[in-house]
């Protein structure tokens, strides 16, 4: 009874913060600058993924709010908490800034102690996080060959003797690669199993790592919050097919992209779909978060499908603005990417 009472009081305290915009927009609960926690569509999904590692009444109330349809947003529920990482019973994700606008990620398996770096923009921030956490780096999972994603490979491998996994299509460009992978392959970080998705377009062999049981995808520079990667090597049809594969992931998948580009991407999104109310509200939340130095990553697939123009090829407003009413998705995506390149 006491636990329920505490939880009920915490939930009641949080209700004024939960904002319903038009009944369908996202809600943002910002408690600190550390990203993290809760992406869940129901209490059953929480249970199937090991539960969210929270012990306070406030955290219990957040989990409850996610599980009740009348309280859950149609786009996403995000909580920024005092915890420095996303956390479940089986894994923890540490997120930290690198270079000017990159994010570094460490994925840690609690059951085995295995830890993977998702890309390596630089060396020192990773070593500092590993020392802070008391973790040993066992893997590097590279998404593509660009220097701000693989530039720290050799330094980290020299310091930790870790195993490097990277895209098969770019194996000759991935420093220190041990295991090349591509679409349909699976990788393991301890007991955490990830599926490899080919998301070529930004670079020809770009891959993403999707951990289905965790509900987490690391997508590198293929998909951003309200944006997608510029096509340096790939083709429009290749990139469109890649984004279709990502869009097929469950709506509550947490999307970890590699850069803090959200505010700039959102300005372009508003220029091509100004009537999108979900987008308007999201930009207000993004502006508020960035003014406080808070990250806007991770996002969720549902939120991206509601606000990201590169996934909204069926939007009548976007099609009309491009003079492409009734056109297929590839044509709409291609025009959107061309406009973003010169925006």
CSV table of C-alpha atoms in Angstrom, one decimal:
chain,number,residue,atom,x,y,z
A,1,UNK,CA,0.0,0.0,0.0
A,2,UNK,CA,2.8,2.4,0.9
A,3,UNK,CA,4.6,1.7,-2.5
A,4,UNK,CA,1.4,2.3,-4.4
A,5,UNK,CA,0.7,5.5,-2.4
A,6,UNK,CA,4.1,6.9,-3.2
A,7,UNK,CA,3.7,6.0,-6.9
A,8,UNK,CA,0.3,7.6,-7.0
A,9,UNK,CA,1.5,10.8,-5.4
A,10,UNK,CA,4.4,11.0,-7.8
A,11,UNK,CA,2.1,10.4,-10.8
A,12,UNK,CA,-0.3,13.1,-9.6
A,13,UNK,CA,2.7,15.5,-9.2
A,14,UNK,CA,3.7,14.8,-12.8
A,15,UNK,CA,0.3,15.1,-14.4
A,16,UNK,CA,0.5,18.9,-14.8
A,17,UNK,CA,3.8,18.5,-16.7
A,18,UNK,CA,2.3,16.0,-19.1
A,19,UNK,CA,1.1,18.2,-22.0
A,20,UNK,CA,-1.5,17.1,-24.5
A,21,UNK,CA,-1.3,19.2,-27.7
A,22,UNK,CA,-4.3,18.5,-30.0
A,23,UNK,CA,-4.5,15.1,-28.2
A,24,UNK,CA,-1.7,13.6,-30.3
A,25,UNK,CA,1.5,15.5,-29.8
A,26,UNK,CA,4.6,14.5,-27.9
A,27,UNK,CA,5.3,15.3,-24.2
A,28,UNK,CA,8.7,16.2,-22.9
A,29,UNK,CA,9.8,15.9,-19.3
A,30,UNK,CA,13.1,17.6,-18.8
A,31,UNK,CA,14.7,17.1,-15.4
A,32,UNK,CA,18.5,17.5,-16.2
A,33,UNK,CA,20.9,17.6,-19.1
A,34,UNK,CA,21.6,13.8,-19.1
A,35,UNK,CA,19.6,12.0,-21.8
A,36,UNK,CA,17.8,9.0,-21.1
A,37,UNK,CA,15.4,6.8,-20.1
A,38,UNK,CA,12.1,5.7,-21.0
A,39,UNK,CA,10.8,4.6,-24.4
A,40,UNK,CA,7.8,2.3,-23.8
A,41,UNK,CA,4.5,1.7,-25.5
A,42,UNK,CA,3.1,-0.5,-22.7
A,43,UNK,CA,3.9,-2.1,-19.5
A,44,UNK,CA,4.2,-5.4,-21.3
A,45,UNK,CA,7.0,-4.0,-23.6
A,46,UNK,CA,8.8,-2.8,-20.5
A,47,UNK,CA,8.6,-6.3,-19.0
A,48,UNK,CA,9.8,-7.9,-22.2
A,49,UNK,CA,12.8,-5.7,-22.4
A,50,UNK,CA,13.8,-6.3,-18.8
A,51,UNK,CA,12.2,-3.3,-17.3
A,52,UNK,CA,13.6,0.2,-17.0
A,53,UNK,CA,16.2,0.6,-14.3
A,54,UNK,CA,14.4,3.1,-12.1
A,55,UNK,CA,13.7,2.8,-8.4
A,56,UNK,CA,12.1,6.2,-7.3
A,57,UNK,CA,8.4,6.9,-7.1
A,58,UNK,CA,8.9,9.5,-9.9
A,59,UNK,CA,10.4,6.9,-12.2
A,60,UNK,CA,7.6,4.4,-11.3
A,61,UNK,CA,5.1,7.1,-12.3
A,62,UNK,CA,6.8,7.8,-15.6
A,63,UNK,CA,6.7,4.1,-16.4
A,64,UNK,CA,3.0,4.0,-15.5
A,65,UNK,CA,2.3,7.1,-17.6
A,66,UNK,CA,3.8,5.3,-20.6
A,67,UNK,CA,1.7,2.2,-20.1
A,68,UNK,CA,-1.7,4.0,-19.8
A,69,UNK,CA,-3.1,4.9,-23.3
A,70,UNK,CA,-4.9,8.0,-22.0
A,71,UNK,CA,-1.5,9.4,-20.8
A,72,UNK,CA,0.7,8.1,-23.6
A,73,UNK,CA,1.5,10.5,-26.5
A,74,UNK,CA,1.0,9.4,-30.1
A,75,UNK,CA,4.6,10.3,-30.9
A,76,UNK,CA,6.9,9.6,-27.9
A,77,UNK,CA,7.4,9.9,-24.2
A,78,UNK,CA,10.9,11.1,-23.2
A,79,UNK,CA,12.3,11.5,-19.7
A,80,UNK,CA,15.6,13.2,-18.9
A,81,UNK,CA,16.7,12.0,-15.5
A,82,UNK,CA,19.6,12.4,-13.2
A,83,UNK,CA,20.9,9.0,-14.4
A,84,UNK,CA,23.8,9.4,-16.9
A,85,UNK,CA,22.6,6.7,-19.3
A,86,UNK,CA,19.7,4.7,-20.6
A,87,UNK,CA,19.4,1.6,-18.4
A,88,UNK,CA,17.5,-1.7,-18.3
A,89,UNK,CA,17.9,-4.9,-16.3
A,90,UNK,CA,20.3,-6.3,-18.9
A,91,UNK,CA,22.0,-3.3,-20.5
A,92,UNK,CA,23.2,0.3,-20.0
A,93,UNK,CA,23.9,3.0,-22.7
A,94,UNK,CA,26.3,5.8,-21.9
A,95,UNK,CA,25.9,8.9,-24.1
A,96,UNK,CA,28.4,11.7,-24.2
A,97,UNK,CA,29.5,14.5,-26.6
A,98,UNK,CA,32.5,14.2,-28.9
A,99,UNK,CA,34.1,16.6,-31.4
A,100,UNK,CA,31.8,19.6,-32.2
A,101,UNK,CA,28.5,17.9,-32.6
A,102,UNK,CA,29.0,14.1,-32.5
A,103,UNK,CA,27.6,11.8,-29.8
A,104,UNK,CA,29.6,8.9,-28.5
A,105,UNK,CA,27.8,5.8,-27.2
A,106,UNK,CA,28.9,2.9,-25.1
A,107,UNK,CA,26.6,-0.2,-25.0
A,108,UNK,CA,27.2,-2.3,-21.9
A,109,UNK,CA,26.0,-5.8,-21.2
A,110,UNK,CA,25.4,-6.1,-17.4
A,111,UNK,CA,25.3,-9.8,-17.4
A,112,UNK,CA,28.8,-10.3,-19.0
A,113,UNK,CA,30.6,-7.0,-18.7
A,114,UNK,CA,31.0,-6.7,-22.4
A,115,UNK,CA,31.0,-3.1,-23.7
A,116,UNK,CA,30.8,-1.8,-27.3
A,117,UNK,CA,31.6,1.6,-28.6
A,118,UNK,CA,29.2,2.7,-31.3
A,119,UNK,CA,31.6,4.5,-33.7
A,120,UNK,CA,34.7,6.3,-32.5
A,121,UNK,CA,34.8,10.0,-33.2
A,122,UNK,CA,37.8,10.4,-30.9
A,123,UNK,CA,39.7,8.4,-28.3
A,124,UNK,CA,39.9,10.3,-25.0
A,125,UNK,CA,36.1,10.8,-24.3
A,126,UNK,CA,35.6,7.0,-24.6
A,127,UNK,CA,38.5,6.2,-22.3
A,128,UNK,CA,37.3,8.7,-19.8
A,129,UNK,CA,33.7,7.2,-19.8
A,130,UNK,CA,35.1,3.7,-19.6
A,131,UNK,CA,37.2,4.6,-16.5
A,132,UNK,CA,34.3,6.5,-14.9
A,133,UNK,CA,32.0,3.5,-15.4
A,134,UNK,CA,34.5,0.8,-14.6
A,135,UNK,CA,33.8,-0.9,-17.9
A,136,UNK,CA,36.2,-2.7,-20.2
A,137,UNK,CA,35.9,-2.0,-24.0
A,138,UNK,CA,35.4,-5.3,-25.8
A,139,UNK,CA,34.0,-4.2,-29.2
A,140,UNK,CA,33.8,-1.3,-31.6
A,141,UNK,CA,30.7,-1.3,-33.9
A,142,UNK,CA,31.4,1.1,-36.8
A,143,UNK,CA,28.5,2.3,-38.9
A,144,UNK,CA,30.6,3.7,-41.7
A,145,UNK,CA,34.1,4.8,-42.6
A,146,UNK,CA,34.0,8.6,-42.2
A,147,UNK,CA,36.8,9.9,-39.9
A,148,UNK,CA,34.3,11.3,-37.3
A,149,UNK,CA,33.0,7.7,-36.9
A,150,UNK,CA,36.1,5.5,-37.2
A,151,UNK,CA,38.9,7.9,-36.5
A,152,UNK,CA,39.4,6.6,-32.9
A,153,UNK,CA,39.5,2.9,-33.9
A,154,UNK,CA,43.2,2.3,-33.7
A,155,UNK,CA,43.8,4.3,-30.6
A,156,UNK,CA,41.0,2.5,-28.7
A,157,UNK,CA,42.1,-0.9,-30.1
A,158,UNK,CA,45.7,-0.2,-29.0
A,159,UNK,CA,44.5,0.8,-25.5
A,160,UNK,CA,41.9,-2.0,-25.0
A,161,UNK,CA,42.6,-4.8,-27.5
A,162,UNK,CA,38.9,-4.6,-28.5
A,163,UNK,CA,37.4,-6.4,-31.5
A,164,UNK,CA,36.3,-4.1,-34.3
A,165,UNK,CA,33.1,-4.8,-36.4
A,166,UNK,CA,32.3,-2.7,-39.4
A,167,UNK,CA,30.4,-2.6,-42.7
A,168,UNK,CA,31.5,-5.2,-45.2
A,169,UNK,CA,31.1,-2.8,-48.1
A,170,UNK,CA,33.6,-0.5,-46.6
A,171,UNK,CA,35.9,-3.0,-44.9
A,172,UNK,CA,39.0,-1.6,-46.7
A,173,UNK,CA,38.3,1.8,-45.2
A,174,UNK,CA,37.6,0.8,-41.6
A,175,UNK,CA,40.8,1.0,-39.5
A,176,UNK,CA,41.6,-2.2,-37.6
A,177,UNK,CA,38.5,-4.0,-38.7
A,178,UNK,CA,38.2,-7.7,-37.6
A,179,UNK,CA,34.7,-8.7,-38.6
A,180,UNK,CA,32.9,-7.2,-41.7
A,181,UNK,CA,29.1,-7.4,-41.5
A,182,UNK,CA,26.1,-6.5,-43.7
A,183,UNK,CA,22.4,-6.9,-44.0
A,184,UNK,CA,21.1,-10.0,-42.3
A,185,UNK,CA,24.1,-10.6,-40.1
A,186,UNK,CA,23.9,-10.7,-36.3
A,187,UNK,CA,26.4,-9.5,-33.8
A,188,UNK,CA,26.7,-10.0,-30.1
A,189,UNK,CA,28.0,-7.8,-27.3
A,190,UNK,CA,28.0,-10.2,-24.4
A,191,UNK,CA,24.5,-11.5,-24.3
A,192,UNK,CA,23.1,-8.5,-26.2
A,193,UNK,CA,22.2,-9.6,-29.8
A,194,UNK,CA,22.0,-7.0,-32.6
A,195,UNK,CA,20.8,-7.3,-36.2
A,196,UNK,CA,22.7,-5.5,-38.9
A,197,UNK,CA,20.7,-3.4,-41.3
A,198,UNK,CA,22.2,-2.1,-44.5
A,199,UNK,CA,21.4,1.7,-44.7
A,200,UNK,CA,23.7,2.7,-47.5
A,201,UNK,CA,23.3,6.1,-49.1
A,202,UNK,CA,25.3,8.5,-47.0
A,203,UNK,CA,28.1,6.2,-47.7
A,204,UNK,CA,27.7,3.1,-50.0
A,205,UNK,CA,28.2,0.5,-47.3
A,206,UNK,CA,26.7,2.2,-44.2
A,207,UNK,CA,25.1,-0.1,-41.7
A,208,UNK,CA,22.9,0.3,-38.6
A,209,UNK,CA,22.8,-2.0,-35.5
A,210,UNK,CA,19.3,-2.9,-34.2
A,211,UNK,CA,19.0,-4.6,-30.8
A,212,UNK,CA,15.4,-5.8,-31.1
A,213,UNK,CA,15.0,-7.1,-27.5
A,214,UNK,CA,16.3,-3.8,-26.2
A,215,UNK,CA,14.2,-1.7,-28.6
A,216,UNK,CA,17.3,0.3,-29.6
A,217,UNK,CA,18.8,1.1,-33.0
A,218,UNK,CA,22.2,2.8,-33.6
A,219,UNK,CA,21.9,4.4,-37.0
A,220,UNK,CA,25.0,6.5,-37.5
A,221,UNK,CA,24.5,9.2,-40.2
A,222,UNK,CA,21.7,7.4,-42.1
A,223,UNK,CA,18.7,8.9,-40.1
A,224,UNK,CA,18.8,11.9,-37.9
A,225,UNK,CA,16.2,13.5,-35.7
A,226,UNK,CA,14.0,15.3,-38.4
A,227,UNK,CA,16.6,14.6,-41.0
A,228,UNK,CA,18.8,12.1,-42.9
A,229,UNK,CA,22.4,11.9,-44.0
A,230,UNK,CA,23.6,13.8,-47.0
A,231,UNK,CA,24.3,11.4,-49.9
A,232,UNK,CA,28.1,11.6,-50.4
A,233,UNK,CA,28.4,8.2,-52.1
A,234,UNK,CA,25.0,6.5,-52.6
A,235,UNK,CA,22.0,7.1,-54.9
A,236,UNK,CA,18.5,8.4,-54.2
A,237,UNK,CA,16.9,5.0,-54.7
A,238,UNK,CA,19.5,3.3,-52.4
A,239,UNK,CA,18.9,5.9,-49.6
A,240,UNK,CA,15.2,5.7,-50.0
A,241,UNK,CA,15.3,1.9,-49.6
A,242,UNK,CA,17.5,2.3,-46.5
A,243,UNK,CA,15.1,4.7,-44.9
A,244,UNK,CA,12.2,2.3,-45.7
A,245,UNK,CA,14.0,-0.4,-43.8
A,246,UNK,CA,14.5,1.8,-40.8
A,247,UNK,CA,10.9,3.1,-40.9
A,248,UNK,CA,9.7,-0.6,-40.7
A,249,UNK,CA,11.2,-0.8,-37.2
A,250,UNK,CA,8.6,-0.8,-34.3
A,251,UNK,CA,7.3,2.7,-33.4
A,252,UNK,CA,8.8,2.6,-29.9
A,253,UNK,CA,12.3,1.9,-31.1
A,254,UNK,CA,14.8,4.3,-29.6
A,255,UNK,CA,16.8,5.8,-32.4
A,256,UNK,CA,20.4,6.8,-31.5
A,257,UNK,CA,21.8,8.9,-34.3
A,258,UNK,CA,25.4,10.3,-34.3
A,259,UNK,CA,25.0,14.1,-34.4
A,260,UNK,CA,23.1,16.9,-32.7
A,261,UNK,CA,21.6,18.3,-35.9
A,262,UNK,CA,18.0,18.4,-34.7
A,263,UNK,CA,17.3,22.2,-34.5
A,264,UNK,CA,18.8,22.8,-38.0
A,265,UNK,CA,16.9,19.8,-39.5
A,266,UNK,CA,13.7,21.1,-37.9
A,267,UNK,CA,14.0,24.4,-39.6
A,268,UNK,CA,14.1,22.7,-43.0
A,269,UNK,CA,11.2,20.4,-42.0
A,270,UNK,CA,9.0,23.4,-41.2
A,271,UNK,CA,9.9,25.0,-44.5
A,272,UNK,CA,8.4,22.0,-46.4
A,273,UNK,CA,5.6,21.1,-44.1
A,274,UNK,CA,4.6,24.2,-42.1
A,275,UNK,CA,1.1,22.9,-41.4
A,276,UNK,CA,2.3,19.9,-39.4
A,277,UNK,CA,1.2,20.5,-35.9
A,278,UNK,CA,3.3,17.7,-34.4
A,279,UNK,CA,6.3,19.3,-36.1
A,280,UNK,CA,5.5,22.8,-34.7
A,281,UNK,CA,5.2,21.4,-31.2
A,282,UNK,CA,8.4,19.4,-31.5
A,283,UNK,CA,10.4,22.4,-32.6
A,284,UNK,CA,9.2,24.3,-29.5
A,285,UNK,CA,10.4,21.4,-27.3
A,286,UNK,CA,13.7,21.2,-29.2
A,287,UNK,CA,14.3,24.9,-28.9
A,288,UNK,CA,13.6,24.7,-25.1
A,289,UNK,CA,15.9,21.7,-24.7
A,290,UNK,CA,18.8,23.2,-26.6
A,291,UNK,CA,18.5,26.5,-24.7
A,292,UNK,CA,19.2,24.5,-21.6
A,293,UNK,CA,22.1,22.5,-23.1
A,294,UNK,CA,20.0,19.3,-23.2
A,295,UNK,CA,20.4,16.8,-26.0
A,296,UNK,CA,17.6,16.0,-28.4
A,297,UNK,CA,18.9,12.5,-29.1
A,298,UNK,CA,17.7,9.7,-28.8
A,299,UNK,CA,14.4,10.0,-30.6
A,300,UNK,CA,11.9,7.4,-31.5
A,301,UNK,CA,10.7,6.0,-34.8
A,302,UNK,CA,7.2,7.0,-34.1
A,303,UNK,CA,8.2,10.6,-33.5
A,304,UNK,CA,10.3,10.6,-36.7
A,305,UNK,CA,7.5,9.3,-38.8
A,306,UNK,CA,5.3,12.1,-37.4
A,307,UNK,CA,7.8,14.9,-38.0
A,308,UNK,CA,10.7,13.9,-40.2
A,309,UNK,CA,10.1,15.0,-43.9
A,310,UNK,CA,12.4,12.3,-45.2
A,311,UNK,CA,10.0,9.7,-43.8
A,312,UNK,CA,6.9,11.6,-44.8
A,313,UNK,CA,6.8,11.0,-48.5
A,314,UNK,CA,3.0,10.3,-48.2
A,315,UNK,CA,2.4,13.8,-46.8
A,316,UNK,CA,-0.1,15.6,-49.1
A,317,UNK,CA,1.3,19.0,-47.9
A,318,UNK,CA,4.8,18.0,-48.8
A,319,UNK,CA,3.8,16.5,-52.2
A,320,UNK,CA,1.8,19.7,-53.0
A,321,UNK,CA,4.6,22.0,-52.1
A,322,UNK,CA,7.0,20.0,-54.4
A,323,UNK,CA,4.5,19.9,-57.2
A,324,UNK,CA,4.5,16.1,-56.9
A,325,UNK,CA,0.9,15.3,-55.9
A,326,UNK,CA,0.2,11.6,-56.3
A,327,UNK,CA,3.9,10.8,-57.0
A,328,UNK,CA,5.6,7.8,-55.6
A,329,UNK,CA,7.7,8.0,-52.4
A,330,UNK,CA,11.1,7.8,-54.2
A,331,UNK,CA,10.3,11.0,-56.2
A,332,UNK,CA,9.1,12.9,-53.1
A,333,UNK,CA,12.1,11.8,-51.1
A,334,UNK,CA,14.5,12.7,-53.9
A,335,UNK,CA,13.1,16.2,-54.2
A,336,UNK,CA,13.2,16.6,-50.4
A,337,UNK,CA,16.9,15.6,-50.3
A,338,UNK,CA,17.8,17.9,-53.2
A,339,UNK,CA,16.1,20.9,-51.4
A,340,UNK,CA,17.8,20.1,-48.1
A,341,UNK,CA,21.2,20.1,-49.9
A,342,UNK,CA,20.8,23.7,-50.8
A,343,UNK,CA,18.7,24.9,-47.8
